Amino acid sequence: MKITQLPTNWRNKYQQAQFRWAIFFVESDARAGGRRVALHQYPKRNVPYAEDMGRSANHFTVQGYLIGLSKAQGDSYLSLKDDLISCLEQDGPGVLQLPLPYGKKTVKVMVQTYTITESRERGGICTVDMDFIEYGDPHYRSTVSTPAEIEKSAGAAEKMVEGEVKQATADIVGVYDKAYTEALKFIENFGPR
């Protein structure tokens, strides 16, 4: 009997790791969390006060790898690497699925940094270090602030300002014309004869 044939609870729950639609293999992964604490320390007091400000965002550090597969399996590590880089560099949040997630849940995350390392000595494989931060629930905003969304909003604001400037200029010209006309009437009525 092989060790992989022994019945284990964690082996039954083990799943393929992926970010968005790109798969990778995991050497190790870590989840860091905690509480946001505001520490208050006052002069002439020996006892501080720690104020709980809520749960902090979870950080996920993943050390993974991509390895060359056989032609029968369909992908080389180079195409897997290209897929993973595309997913890591895409705008906005994505779903991270780890081999043994907490509570069997996938989590929506933002990519903070990633590093892909390839070496001459280890051909056909690359290592991938990825840092993610929990995306959370941005219920107070309707869209993600991607560069395209920012550019769209900036364009709309620019058009609105242009319209306001045109209207203000037209209003000023109208006031000037009215004042000029009134001044001419005044001069005609009360000026020298």
CSV table of C-alpha atoms in Angstrom, one decimal:
chain,number,residue,atom,x,y,z
A,1,MET,CA,0.0,0.0,0.0
A,2,LYS,CA,1.3,3.4,-1.0
A,3,ILE,CA,1.2,6.4,1.4
A,4,THR,CA,-1.1,8.2,-1.0
A,5,GLN,CA,-3.6,5.3,-0.7
A,6,LEU,CA,-4.0,5.8,3.0
A,7,PRO,CA,-7.4,7.4,3.9
A,8,THR,CA,-6.9,10.9,5.2
A,9,ASN,CA,-9.5,13.6,5.6
A,10,TRP,CA,-7.3,16.4,4.2
A,11,ARG,CA,-6.4,14.4,1.1
A,12,ASN,CA,-10.1,14.0,0.3
A,13,LYS,CA,-10.6,17.8,0.5
A,14,TYR,CA,-7.5,18.6,-1.5
A,15,GLN,CA,-8.3,20.6,-4.7
A,16,GLN,CA,-6.4,22.1,-7.6
A,17,ALA,CA,-5.1,25.6,-6.9
A,18,GLN,CA,-6.0,28.4,-9.2
A,19,PHE,CA,-6.3,32.1,-9.6
A,20,ARG,CA,-9.1,33.3,-11.8
A,21,TRP,CA,-8.9,30.5,-14.5
A,22,ALA,CA,-5.1,29.8,-14.4
A,23,ILE,CA,-4.0,26.7,-12.5
A,24,PHE,CA,-0.8,26.3,-10.5
A,25,PHE,CA,0.7,23.9,-8.0
A,26,VAL,CA,1.3,24.9,-4.4
A,27,GLU,CA,4.5,24.3,-2.3
A,28,SER,CA,3.2,26.3,0.6
A,29,ASP,CA,0.6,28.9,1.4
A,30,ALA,CA,0.0,31.1,4.4
A,31,ARG,CA,-3.0,33.1,5.6
A,32,ALA,CA,-2.4,36.1,7.9
A,33,GLY,CA,-5.1,38.0,9.6
A,34,GLY,CA,-5.9,39.7,12.9
A,35,ARG,CA,-7.5,42.7,14.4
A,36,ARG,CA,-7.0,46.4,13.6
A,37,VAL,CA,-6.0,47.9,16.9
A,38,ALA,CA,-5.6,51.6,17.8
A,39,LEU,CA,-3.2,51.7,20.8
A,40,HIS,CA,-3.8,54.7,23.1
A,41,GLN,CA,-0.9,55.6,25.4
A,42,TYR,CA,-1.1,58.7,27.6
A,43,PRO,CA,1.5,60.7,29.5
A,44,LYS,CA,1.8,59.9,33.2
A,45,ARG,CA,-0.3,56.7,32.8
A,46,ASN,CA,1.3,53.3,33.1
A,47,VAL,CA,-1.6,51.4,31.6
A,48,PRO,CA,-2.4,51.7,27.8
A,49,TYR,CA,-5.7,51.3,26.2
A,50,ALA,CA,-6.1,49.1,23.1
A,51,GLU,CA,-9.2,49.9,21.0
A,52,ASP,CA,-10.5,47.2,18.7
A,53,MET,CA,-11.2,48.8,15.3
A,54,GLY,CA,-12.5,45.6,13.6
A,55,ARG,CA,-11.0,42.7,11.7
A,56,SER,CA,-8.0,43.4,9.4
A,57,ALA,CA,-7.9,42.3,5.8
A,58,ASN,CA,-6.6,38.8,5.3
A,59,HIS,CA,-3.3,38.4,3.5
A,60,PHE,CA,-2.5,35.3,1.5
A,61,THR,CA,1.1,34.4,0.6
A,62,VAL,CA,1.5,31.6,-1.8
A,63,GLN,CA,4.7,29.8,-2.9
A,64,GLY,CA,3.8,27.9,-6.0
A,65,TYR,CA,5.3,26.3,-9.1
A,66,LEU,CA,4.5,25.4,-12.6
A,67,ILE,CA,6.1,22.3,-14.1
A,68,GLY,CA,6.3,20.9,-17.6
A,69,LEU,CA,3.6,18.4,-18.3
A,70,SER,CA,3.6,15.7,-21.0
A,71,LYS,CA,2.2,16.3,-24.4
A,72,ALA,CA,-0.6,13.8,-23.5
A,73,GLN,CA,-1.7,16.2,-20.7
A,74,GLY,CA,-1.8,19.0,-23.2
A,75,ASP,CA,0.1,21.9,-21.6
A,76,SER,CA,3.7,22.8,-21.1
A,77,TYR,CA,4.7,25.0,-18.1
A,78,LEU,CA,5.3,27.9,-20.5
A,79,SER,CA,1.7,28.1,-21.5
A,80,LEU,CA,0.6,27.7,-17.9
A,81,LYS,CA,3.0,30.5,-16.9
A,82,ASP,CA,1.6,32.8,-19.6
A,83,ASP,CA,-2.0,32.1,-18.4
A,84,LEU,CA,-1.0,32.8,-14.8
A,85,ILE,CA,0.8,36.0,-15.6
A,86,SER,CA,-2.3,37.2,-17.6
A,87,CYS,CA,-4.5,36.4,-14.7
A,88,LEU,CA,-2.2,38.1,-12.2
A,89,GLU,CA,-1.9,41.3,-14.2
A,90,GLN,CA,-5.7,41.6,-15.0
A,91,ASP,CA,-7.5,44.6,-13.5
A,92,GLY,CA,-9.8,44.2,-10.5
A,93,PRO,CA,-10.3,41.4,-8.0
A,94,GLY,CA,-10.2,37.7,-8.8
A,95,VAL,CA,-11.1,34.4,-7.1
A,96,LEU,CA,-8.3,32.5,-5.4
A,97,GLN,CA,-8.7,28.8,-4.8
A,98,LEU,CA,-6.1,27.2,-2.6
A,99,PRO,CA,-5.6,23.4,-2.2
A,100,LEU,CA,-7.0,23.4,1.4
A,101,PRO,CA,-9.0,26.6,1.9
A,102,TYR,CA,-10.3,27.7,5.2
A,103,GLY,CA,-13.9,26.6,5.5
A,104,LYS,CA,-13.8,25.1,2.0
A,105,LYS,CA,-14.3,28.6,0.6
A,106,THR,CA,-12.7,30.4,-2.3
A,107,VAL,CA,-11.9,34.0,-1.6
A,108,LYS,CA,-12.0,37.2,-3.7
A,109,VAL,CA,-8.6,38.9,-3.6
A,110,MET,CA,-6.5,41.6,-5.2
A,111,VAL,CA,-3.0,40.8,-6.3
A,112,GLN,CA,-0.4,42.8,-4.4
A,113,THR,CA,2.8,41.4,-5.9
A,114,TYR,CA,4.1,38.4,-7.6
A,115,THR,CA,7.5,37.0,-8.6
A,116,ILE,CA,8.2,34.3,-11.2
A,117,THR,CA,11.6,32.7,-11.0
A,118,GLU,CA,13.2,30.4,-13.6
A,119,SER,CA,16.7,29.1,-13.5
A,120,ARG,CA,19.1,27.3,-15.8
A,121,GLU,CA,19.6,24.4,-13.4
A,122,ARG,CA,15.9,23.6,-13.1
A,123,GLY,CA,14.6,23.5,-16.6
A,124,GLY,CA,11.0,22.8,-17.3
A,125,ILE,CA,9.8,24.5,-14.1
A,126,CYS,CA,9.3,27.9,-12.6
A,127,THR,CA,8.5,29.0,-9.1
A,128,VAL,CA,5.9,31.6,-8.4
A,129,ASP,CA,5.6,33.7,-5.2
A,130,MET,CA,2.3,35.6,-4.9
A,131,ASP,CA,0.9,38.0,-2.3
A,132,PHE,CA,-2.8,38.6,-2.3
A,133,ILE,CA,-5.0,40.7,0.0
A,134,GLU,CA,-8.7,40.1,0.7
A,135,TYR,CA,-10.9,42.2,-1.6
A,136,GLY,CA,-13.8,42.3,0.9
A,137,ASP,CA,-17.2,43.8,0.1
A,138,PRO,CA,-17.2,47.2,-1.4
A,139,HIS,CA,-20.9,47.8,-0.9
A,140,TYR,CA,-20.4,51.5,-0.8
A,141,ARG,CA,-19.3,51.7,-4.4
A,142,SER,CA,-20.9,50.3,-7.5
A,143,THR,CA,-17.8,49.7,-9.7
A,144,VAL,CA,-14.2,48.7,-9.3
A,145,SER,CA,-11.8,51.6,-9.9
A,146,THR,CA,-10.0,50.2,-12.9
A,147,PRO,CA,-8.0,52.4,-15.2
A,148,ALA,CA,-10.7,52.2,-17.8
A,149,GLU,CA,-13.4,53.2,-15.3
A,150,ILE,CA,-11.3,56.1,-14.0
A,151,GLU,CA,-10.7,57.3,-17.6
A,152,LYS,CA,-14.4,57.1,-18.3
A,153,SER,CA,-15.3,59.1,-15.2
A,154,ALA,CA,-12.6,61.7,-16.0
A,155,GLY,CA,-14.0,62.1,-19.5
A,156,ALA,CA,-17.5,62.6,-18.2
A,157,ALA,CA,-16.3,65.1,-15.7
A,158,GLU,CA,-14.3,67.0,-18.4
A,159,LYS,CA,-17.4,67.1,-20.7
A,160,MET,CA,-19.5,68.4,-17.8
A,161,VAL,CA,-16.9,71.1,-17.0
A,162,GLU,CA,-16.7,72.1,-20.7
A,163,GLY,CA,-20.5,72.5,-20.8
A,164,GLU,CA,-20.5,74.5,-17.6
A,165,VAL,CA,-17.7,76.8,-18.9
A,166,LYS,CA,-19.6,77.3,-22.2
A,167,GLN,CA,-22.8,78.1,-20.3
A,168,ALA,CA,-21.0,80.5,-18.0
A,169,THR,CA,-19.3,82.2,-20.9
A,170,ALA,CA,-22.6,82.6,-22.7
A,171,ASP,CA,-24.2,84.0,-19.5
A,172,ILE,CA,-21.3,86.5,-19.1
A,173,VAL,CA,-21.6,87.6,-22.8
A,174,GLY,CA,-25.4,87.9,-22.3
A,175,VAL,CA,-25.0,90.1,-19.2
A,176,TYR,CA,-22.3,92.2,-21.0
A,177,ASP,CA,-24.6,92.6,-24.1
A,178,LYS,CA,-27.5,93.6,-21.9
A,179,ALA,CA,-25.5,96.1,-19.9
A,180,TYR,CA,-24.0,97.6,-23.1
A,181,THR,CA,-27.5,97.9,-24.6
A,182,GLU,CA,-28.8,99.5,-21.4
A,183,ALA,CA,-25.8,101.9,-21.4
A,184,LEU,CA,-26.5,103.0,-25.0
A,185,LYS,CA,-30.2,103.6,-24.2
A,186,PHE,CA,-29.2,105.7,-21.2
A,187,ILE,CA,-26.8,107.7,-23.3
A,188,GLU,CA,-29.4,108.2,-26.0
A,189,ASN,CA,-32.1,109.3,-23.5
A,190,PHE,CA,-30.0,111.5,-21.2
A,191,GLY,CA,-26.9,112.3,-23.1
A,192,PRO,CA,-26.0,115.6,-24.8
A,193,ARG,CA,-28.4,116.9,-27.4
